[in-house]
CSV table of C-alpha atoms in Angstrom, one decimal:
chain,number,residue,atom,x,y,z
M,6,MET,CA,-31.8,-10.9,30.7
M,7,LYS,CA,-30.1,-13.9,32.2
M,8,ARG,CA,-33.4,-15.8,32.0
M,9,GLU,CA,-33.9,-14.9,28.3
M,10,VAL,CA,-30.5,-16.4,27.3
M,11,ASN,CA,-31.0,-19.5,29.4
M,12,ASP,CA,-34.2,-20.1,27.5
M,13,ASP,CA,-32.1,-21.2,24.5
M,14,LEU,CA,-33.1,-18.4,22.2
M,15,PHE,CA,-30.3,-19.2,19.9
M,16,ASP,CA,-31.9,-19.5,16.5
M,17,TRP,CA,-30.2,-22.6,15.1
M,18,ASN,CA,-32.0,-22.7,11.8
M,19,SER,CA,-30.8,-19.3,10.7
M,20,SER,CA,-27.4,-19.6,12.4
M,21,LEU,CA,-26.3,-22.9,11.0
M,22,ILE,CA,-25.7,-21.3,7.6
M,23,THR,CA,-23.7,-18.6,9.3
M,24,LEU,CA,-21.6,-21.1,11.2
M,25,ALA,CA,-21.1,-23.2,8.1
M,26,HIS,CA,-20.0,-20.2,6.1
M,27,GLU,CA,-17.6,-19.0,8.8
M,28,LEU,CA,-16.0,-22.4,8.9
M,29,LYS,CA,-16.0,-22.9,5.1
M,30,SER,CA,-14.0,-19.7,4.3
M,31,PRO,CA,-10.8,-20.7,6.2
M,32,LEU,CA,-11.2,-24.3,4.9
M,33,VAL,CA,-11.4,-23.0,1.3
M,34,LEU,CA,-8.3,-20.9,2.0
M,35,ILE,CA,-6.4,-23.8,3.5
M,36,ARG,CA,-7.3,-26.1,0.6
M,37,GLN,CA,-6.2,-23.6,-2.0
M,38,LEU,CA,-2.9,-22.9,-0.1
M,39,THR,CA,-2.2,-26.6,0.3
M,40,LEU,CA,-2.8,-27.3,-3.4
M,41,SER,CA,-0.4,-24.5,-4.4
M,42,LEU,CA,2.5,-26.0,-2.3
M,43,ASP,CA,3.3,-28.4,-5.2
M,44,ASP,CA,4.5,-25.7,-7.5
M,45,ALA,CA,5.8,-23.3,-4.9
M,46,SER,CA,9.3,-22.0,-4.7
M,47,GLN,CA,11.3,-22.3,-1.4
M,48,LYS,CA,10.5,-18.7,-0.6
M,49,ASP,CA,6.8,-19.1,-1.4
M,50,THR,CA,6.6,-22.4,0.5
M,51,GLU,CA,7.7,-20.6,3.7
M,52,LEU,CA,5.1,-17.9,3.2
M,53,ILE,CA,2.4,-20.4,2.4
M,54,ALA,CA,3.3,-22.4,5.5
M,55,ARG,CA,3.0,-19.3,7.7
M,56,GLN,CA,-0.4,-18.4,6.1
M,57,LEU,CA,-1.6,-21.9,6.7
M,58,SER,CA,-0.5,-21.7,10.3
M,59,LEU,CA,-2.3,-18.3,10.8
M,60,THR,CA,-5.5,-19.6,9.1
M,61,THR,CA,-5.6,-22.8,11.1
M,62,ASP,CA,-5.0,-20.8,14.4
M,63,ARG,CA,-7.9,-18.5,13.5
M,64,THR,CA,-10.2,-21.4,12.7
M,65,LEU,CA,-9.3,-23.3,15.9
M,66,ARG,CA,-9.9,-20.2,18.0
M,67,LEU,CA,-13.4,-19.8,16.4
M,68,VAL,CA,-14.2,-23.5,17.0
M,69,THR,CA,-12.9,-23.2,20.6
M,70,ASP,CA,-15.1,-20.1,21.2
M,71,LEU,CA,-18.1,-21.9,19.7
M,72,THR,CA,-17.6,-24.8,22.1
M,73,ARG,CA,-17.4,-22.4,25.0
M,74,VAL,CA,-20.6,-20.7,24.0
M,75,SER,CA,-22.4,-24.0,24.0
M,76,ARG,CA,-21.1,-24.8,27.5
M,77,LEU,CA,-21.7,-21.4,29.0
M,78,GLU,CA,-24.8,-22.5,30.9
M,79,ASP,CA,-22.9,-25.4,32.6
M,80,ALA,CA,-21.3,-23.1,35.2
M,81,MET,CA,-17.9,-24.3,34.0
M,82,PHE,CA,-16.5,-20.8,34.0
M,83,GLU,CA,-15.8,-19.7,37.5
M,84,MET,CA,-15.3,-15.9,37.9
M,85,GLN,CA,-12.2,-14.6,39.7
M,86,PRO,CA,-10.5,-11.3,40.3
M,87,LEU,CA,-8.3,-10.5,37.3
M,88,SER,CA,-6.1,-7.7,36.1
M,89,PRO,CA,-7.5,-6.6,32.8
M,90,ARG,CA,-4.3,-4.8,31.9
M,91,LYS,CA,-2.3,-8.1,32.2
M,92,ILE,CA,-4.8,-9.8,29.9
M,93,CYS,CA,-4.7,-7.0,27.4
M,94,GLU,CA,-0.9,-7.1,27.4
M,95,ASP,CA,-1.0,-10.8,26.8
M,96,VAL,CA,-3.4,-10.4,23.9
M,97,ILE,CA,-1.3,-7.6,22.4
M,98,PHE,CA,1.8,-9.8,22.7
M,99,THR,CA,0.0,-12.7,20.9
M,100,ILE,CA,-1.3,-10.6,18.1
M,101,THR,CA,2.0,-8.8,17.6
M,102,SER,CA,4.0,-12.0,17.4
M,103,ARG,CA,1.5,-13.5,15.0
M,104,HIS,CA,1.6,-10.4,12.7
M,105,SER,CA,5.4,-10.0,13.0
M,106,SER,CA,5.8,-9.6,9.2
M,107,ASN,CA,3.0,-7.1,9.0
M,108,VAL,CA,3.0,-5.0,12.2
M,109,PRO,CA,-0.6,-4.1,13.2
M,110,THR,CA,-1.5,-0.6,14.0
M,111,LEU,CA,-2.8,-0.9,17.5
M,112,THR,CA,-2.1,1.5,20.4
M,113,THR,CA,-3.0,1.1,24.0
M,114,SER,CA,-4.3,3.4,26.7
M,115,TYR,CA,-4.7,2.0,30.2
M,116,THR,CA,-6.1,3.6,33.4
M,117,LYS,CA,-3.2,4.4,35.8
M,118,LYS,CA,-5.2,3.2,38.8
M,119,PRO,CA,-4.5,-0.5,39.7
M,120,THR,CA,-7.7,-2.3,39.0
M,121,LEU,CA,-9.1,-5.8,39.2
M,122,ILE,CA,-12.3,-7.0,37.7
M,123,ILE,CA,-14.4,-10.0,38.2
M,124,ALA,CA,-14.2,-12.2,35.1
M,125,HIS,CA,-13.0,-15.5,33.7
M,126,PRO,CA,-9.5,-15.4,32.2
M,127,ASP,CA,-10.2,-17.5,29.1
M,128,LEU,CA,-13.5,-15.7,28.3
M,129,LEU,CA,-12.0,-12.3,28.9
M,130,THR,CA,-9.0,-13.1,26.7
M,131,SER,CA,-11.3,-14.2,24.0
M,132,VAL,CA,-13.4,-11.0,24.3
M,133,ILE,CA,-10.3,-8.7,24.1
M,134,HIS,CA,-8.8,-10.8,21.3
M,135,ASN,CA,-12.0,-10.6,19.3
M,136,PHE,CA,-12.2,-6.8,19.8
M,137,CYS,CA,-8.6,-6.4,18.6
M,138,GLU,CA,-8.7,-8.7,15.7
M,139,ASN,CA,-12.0,-7.1,14.5
M,140,ALA,CA,-10.5,-3.6,14.7
M,141,LEU,CA,-7.4,-4.6,12.9
M,142,HIS,CA,-9.3,-6.4,10.2
M,143,TYR,CA,-11.6,-3.5,9.5
M,144,SER,CA,-9.3,-0.6,9.9
M,145,GLY,CA,-6.1,-2.2,8.4
M,146,GLY,CA,-5.7,0.3,5.6
M,147,GLN,CA,-6.5,3.4,7.7
M,148,LYS,CA,-3.9,5.9,8.7
M,149,SER,CA,-5.0,6.2,12.4
M,150,PRO,CA,-4.2,3.2,14.5
M,151,SER,CA,-6.9,1.4,16.5
M,152,ARG,CA,-6.7,2.0,20.3
M,153,LEU,CA,-7.2,-0.7,23.0
M,154,PHE,CA,-8.2,1.0,26.2
M,155,ILE,CA,-9.1,0.3,29.8
M,156,LYS,CA,-10.8,3.0,31.8
M,157,PRO,CA,-13.1,3.3,34.9
M,158,THR,CA,-16.8,4.3,34.3
M,159,ARG,CA,-19.0,6.4,36.5
M,160,GLN,CA,-20.9,3.3,37.6
M,161,ASN,CA,-17.8,2.0,39.4
M,162,GLN,CA,-17.1,-0.5,36.6
M,163,ILE,CA,-14.2,-1.0,34.3
M,164,ARG,CA,-14.6,-0.4,30.6
M,165,ILE,CA,-12.4,-2.4,28.2
M,166,GLY,CA,-12.8,-1.5,24.5
M,167,VAL,CA,-11.3,-0.8,21.2
M,168,ARG,CA,-11.8,2.3,19.1
M,169,ASP,CA,-11.3,1.5,15.4
M,170,PHE,CA,-11.3,3.6,12.3
M,171,GLY,CA,-13.1,1.2,10.0
M,172,PRO,CA,-16.6,1.4,8.5
M,173,CYS,CA,-19.2,2.8,10.9
M,174,LEU,CA,-21.4,0.2,12.6
M,175,PRO,CA,-24.9,0.2,11.1
M,176,LEU,CA,-27.7,1.6,13.2
M,177,ASP,CA,-29.6,-1.7,13.3
M,178,ILE,CA,-26.7,-3.6,14.8
M,179,TRP,CA,-26.0,-0.7,17.2
M,180,ARG,CA,-29.7,-1.0,18.4
M,181,ASP,CA,-29.4,-4.8,18.7
M,182,ILE,CA,-26.4,-4.4,20.9
M,183,LYS,CA,-28.1,-1.8,23.0
M,184,SER,CA,-31.2,-3.9,23.4
M,185,HIS,CA,-29.2,-7.2,24.0
M,186,LYS,CA,-30.9,-8.7,20.9
M,187,ILE,CA,-27.4,-9.6,19.7
M,188,LEU,CA,-27.4,-12.3,22.3
M,189,THR,CA,-29.9,-14.4,20.5
M,190,ARG,CA,-28.3,-15.0,17.1
M,191,PRO,CA,-25.5,-13.7,14.9
M,192,GLN,CA,-26.5,-10.7,12.7
M,193,SER,CA,-24.6,-10.0,9.6
M,194,ILE,CA,-23.1,-6.5,9.4
M,195,SER,CA,-23.7,-5.1,6.0
M,196,ALA,CA,-21.3,-2.3,6.3
M,197,ARG,CA,-18.5,-4.7,7.3
M,198,PRO,CA,-18.2,-7.3,4.6
M,199,GLN,CA,-16.9,-10.8,5.4
M,200,SER,CA,-18.7,-10.2,8.7
M,201,SER,CA,-21.4,-12.7,9.6
M,202,GLY,CA,-21.7,-11.1,13.0
M,203,LEU,CA,-20.6,-14.4,14.6
M,204,GLY,CA,-17.7,-12.8,16.4
M,205,LEU,CA,-19.9,-10.2,17.9
M,206,TYR,CA,-22.4,-12.8,18.9
M,207,ILE,CA,-19.7,-14.9,20.7
M,208,THR,CA,-18.3,-11.8,22.4
M,209,SER,CA,-21.8,-10.8,23.6
M,210,ARG,CA,-22.4,-14.2,25.1
M,211,PHE,CA,-19.1,-14.2,26.9
M,212,VAL,CA,-19.5,-10.7,28.2
M,213,HIS,CA,-23.0,-11.6,29.4
M,214,ALA,CA,-21.7,-14.8,31.1
M,215,MET,CA,-19.2,-12.7,33.0
M,216,HIS,CA,-22.0,-10.4,34.2
M,217,GLY,CA,-20.6,-7.6,32.0
M,218,ARG,CA,-22.4,-5.3,29.5
M,219,LEU,CA,-21.5,-5.0,25.9
M,220,GLY,CA,-21.8,-1.6,24.3
M,221,CYS,CA,-20.7,0.4,21.3
M,222,VAL,CA,-20.4,4.0,20.1
M,223,ARG,CA,-20.8,4.9,16.5
M,224,HIS,CA,-18.3,7.5,15.3
M,225,ARG,CA,-18.3,9.4,12.0
M,226,ASP,CA,-15.0,7.7,11.3
M,227,GLY,CA,-15.3,4.3,12.9
M,228,THR,CA,-16.6,2.4,15.9
M,229,THR,CA,-15.8,1.9,19.6
M,230,ILE,CA,-16.9,-1.4,20.9
M,231,TYR,CA,-16.5,-2.0,24.6
M,232,ALA,CA,-17.5,-4.2,27.6
M,233,ASP,CA,-18.1,-3.0,31.1
M,234,PHE,CA,-17.2,-5.4,33.9
M,235,PRO,CA,-17.8,-5.2,37.6
M,236,LEU,CA,-14.9,-4.0,39.7
M,237,SER,CA,-13.4,-6.4,42.2
M,238,THR,CA,-13.3,-5.1,45.8
M,239,GLN,CA,-10.3,-7.3,46.5
M,240,LEU,CA,-7.1,-5.3,47.1
M,241,SER,CA,-5.0,-5.1,43.9
M,242,PHE,CA,-1.3,-5.3,44.1
M,243,GLN,CA,-0.9,-5.0,40.3
M,244,LEU,CA,0.4,-1.8,38.7
G,17,MET,CA,1.0,-17.5,-24.1
G,18,THR,CA,0.0,-13.8,-24.1
G,19,ARG,CA,0.8,-12.0,-20.9
G,20,LYS,CA,-2.4,-10.4,-19.7
G,21,LEU,CA,-3.2,-7.5,-17.4
G,22,ILE,CA,-5.5,-9.0,-14.7
G,23,TYR,CA,-7.3,-7.1,-11.9
G,24,ILE,CA,-8.1,-9.4,-9.0
G,25,ILE,CA,-10.9,-8.1,-6.8
G,26,GLU,CA,-10.8,-10.2,-3.6
G,27,ASP,CA,-11.1,-8.9,0.0
G,28,ASP,CA,-9.2,-11.8,1.6
G,29,GLN,CA,-5.7,-10.6,1.2
G,30,VAL,CA,-4.2,-14.1,1.7
G,31,LEU,CA,-6.3,-15.6,-1.1
G,32,ALA,CA,-5.6,-12.6,-3.3
G,33,ALA,CA,-1.8,-13.2,-2.8
G,34,HIS,CA,-2.4,-16.8,-3.6
G,35,PHE,CA,-4.1,-15.9,-6.9
G,36,VAL,CA,-1.2,-13.5,-7.7
G,37,ARG,CA,1.3,-16.4,-7.2
G,38,THR,CA,-0.9,-18.7,-9.3
G,39,LEU,CA,-1.0,-16.2,-12.1
G,40,LYS,CA,2.7,-15.3,-12.0
G,41,ASN,CA,3.0,-15.4,-15.8
G,42,HIS,CA,0.6,-12.5,-16.0
G,43,THR,CA,0.6,-8.9,-14.7
G,44,THR,CA,-1.7,-8.7,-11.8
G,45,GLU,CA,-3.1,-6.0,-9.5
G,46,THR,CA,-5.2,-6.7,-6.5
G,47,PHE,CA,-8.1,-4.7,-5.0
G,48,THR,CA,-10.2,-5.4,-1.9
G,49,ASN,CA,-13.2,-3.4,-3.1
G,50,GLY,CA,-15.1,-2.5,-6.2
G,51,ILE,CA,-14.6,1.3,-5.8
G,52,ASP,CA,-10.8,1.1,-6.0
G,53,ALA,CA,-11.1,-1.3,-8.9
G,54,ILE,CA,-13.4,1.0,-10.8
G,55,LYS,CA,-11.0,4.0,-10.3
G,56,ARG,CA,-8.1,1.9,-11.7
G,57,ILE,CA,-10.3,0.6,-14.6
G,58,ASP,CA,-11.0,4.2,-15.5
G,59,GLN,CA,-7.2,4.8,-15.8
G,60,GLN,CA,-6.4,1.5,-17.6
G,61,LEU,CA,-8.6,-1.2,-18.9
G,62,PRO,CA,-7.5,-4.7,-17.9
G,63,ASP,CA,-7.6,-7.7,-20.2
G,64,LEU,CA,-9.5,-9.6,-17.5
G,65,ILE,CA,-11.1,-9.3,-14.1
G,66,ILE,CA,-11.2,-12.0,-11.4
G,67,LEU,CA,-14.0,-11.1,-9.1
G,68,ASP,CA,-15.1,-12.4,-5.7
G,69,VAL,CA,-18.8,-11.9,-4.9
G,70,ILE,CA,-18.6,-10.9,-1.2
G,71,ILE,CA,-16.2,-8.0,-1.3
G,72,ASP,CA,-15.7,-4.8,0.7
G,73,GLY,CA,-18.1,-1.9,-0.1
G,74,PRO,CA,-20.6,-2.2,-3.0
G,75,SER,CA,-21.3,-5.9,-4.0
G,76,ALA,CA,-19.8,-7.6,-6.9
G,77,PHE,CA,-23.1,-7.4,-8.8
G,78,SER,CA,-23.1,-3.5,-8.4
G,79,LEU,CA,-19.7,-3.6,-10.0
G,80,LEU,CA,-20.9,-5.9,-12.8
G,81,HIS,CA,-23.8,-3.5,-13.5
G,82,GLU,CA,-21.4,-0.6,-13.6
G,83,LEU,CA,-19.0,-2.3,-16.0
G,84,GLN,CA,-21.9,-3.2,-18.3
G,85,SER,CA,-23.0,0.5,-18.4
G,86,TYR,CA,-20.1,1.5,-20.7
G,87,THR,CA,-19.2,0.0,-24.0
G,88,ASP,CA,-15.5,-0.2,-23.3
G,89,THR,CA,-15.7,-1.8,-19.8
G,90,ALA,CA,-18.6,-4.1,-20.9
G,91,GLN,CA,-16.0,-5.9,-23.2
G,92,ILE,CA,-13.8,-6.9,-20.3
G,93,PRO,CA,-14.1,-10.7,-19.6
G,94,ILE,CA,-14.8,-11.5,-16.0
G,95,ILE,CA,-14.1,-14.7,-14.1
G,96,ILE,CA,-16.2,-15.0,-10.9
G,97,CYS,CA,-14.3,-16.9,-8.2
G,98,SER,CA,-16.5,-17.4,-5.1
G,99,SER,CA,-17.4,-19.8,-2.3
G,100,LEU,CA,-21.0,-19.2,-3.1
G,101,ASP,CA,-22.4,-21.8,-5.6
G,102,LEU,CA,-23.3,-19.6,-8.6
G,103,THR,CA,-22.5,-22.2,-11.2
G,104,GLN,CA,-26.1,-22.8,-12.1
G,105,TYR,CA,-26.7,-19.2,-13.0
G,106,ASP,CA,-26.1,-17.8,-16.5
G,107,LEU,CA,-24.1,-14.6,-15.9
G,108,THR,CA,-22.9,-14.2,-19.5
G,109,LEU,CA,-25.1,-11.1,-19.8
G,110,TYR,CA,-22.9,-9.5,-17.2
G,111,GLY,CA,-19.7,-10.3,-19.1
G,112,VAL,CA,-18.9,-13.3,-16.9
G,113,VAL,CA,-17.1,-15.9,-19.0
G,114,ARG,CA,-16.5,-18.5,-16.2
G,115,VAL,CA,-17.7,-19.1,-12.7
G,116,LEU,CA,-15.2,-20.9,-10.4
G,117,ASP,CA,-16.2,-22.4,-7.1
G,118,LYS,CA,-13.4,-21.6,-4.6
G,119,SER,CA,-14.2,-24.6,-2.5
G,120,THR,CA,-13.7,-27.2,-5.3
G,121,MET,CA,-11.4,-25.6,-7.8
G,122,HIS,CA,-7.7,-26.4,-8.3
G,123,PRO,CA,-5.2,-23.5,-8.8
G,124,ASP,CA,-4.7,-24.9,-12.4
G,125,ASP,CA,-8.4,-24.3,-13.1
G,126,LEU,CA,-7.8,-20.6,-12.6
G,127,VAL,CA,-4.8,-20.6,-14.9
G,128,GLU,CA,-6.8,-22.5,-17.5
G,129,ALA,CA,-9.8,-20.2,-17.2
G,130,VAL,CA,-7.5,-17.1,-17.7
G,131,SER,CA,-5.9,-18.7,-20.7
G,132,TYR,CA,-9.2,-19.3,-22.5
G,133,ALA,CA,-10.9,-16.0,-21.5
G,134,ARG,CA,-11.1,-13.5,-24.3
């Protein structure tokens, strides 16, 4: 699999449109919000400023992730033992502070065993961030909160994932994830509008670069998307 | 200026809120998908619909077909507001009175389009 990805299977022709659209949407929003500042009241101005900040943050994160994807083969991302719980807590903190006016429905469930995995902190943060943002976006209006979890697997690995209650992942995307075809190009997800599949593509490349395995479970009332990472044999002093 | 009842079907909630602010002189309701919008249309017909093309659930064109299937809903003027360039298509048969390109339009364009839609 490593060889397949190194062979630059990224399909630029079909993916450029996806990338352009993903970057166009926030730019359109930023432009509209900026134009509306002229006639806005003081209260609206504060709200618009916050929305502008959130939108630019989201766009910058996407651009940063895309840059990282293009450099994955340069061996710039050295793996190290990491506490996944610490990264998860940092991500939750970031998301919670960003959504302070609109508290997201995200619960956590972590294994009680102290664990360390072999990963890269920036890539792992991005993976968990994408999992959480995706779950929050697609199950925002649902009654049940999405759940971020860390648990050991039978293969002596650590599984990090999010169970959401949004639209069920279509079978073709599920098969692409299982067969690692998702690594080659973004695939739009018809049941999840506004999704070009770019986030899933970026996540799959990051997980693959960290020698992990991306997987998903289709539920009747949502989706679990997860990544399995190799367990570090280094002693863990983290709770 | 007549105060109109406008249904905004837009799945980007920030943009939908922006449209609501822009059309503050009208009564607006927002929907992220066509199914919720149709349910509400069955209860009360709006004076106008502002419709994005890529929305949650069935596409905007399914909604346009549905609206054209009934004589009362077929009369509702529709303004399409999308990032997709649809300006070259004639969508008047679907009840579309104006197509706005989100990437080039000014908020005043929306106000003007709403004023002239009938």
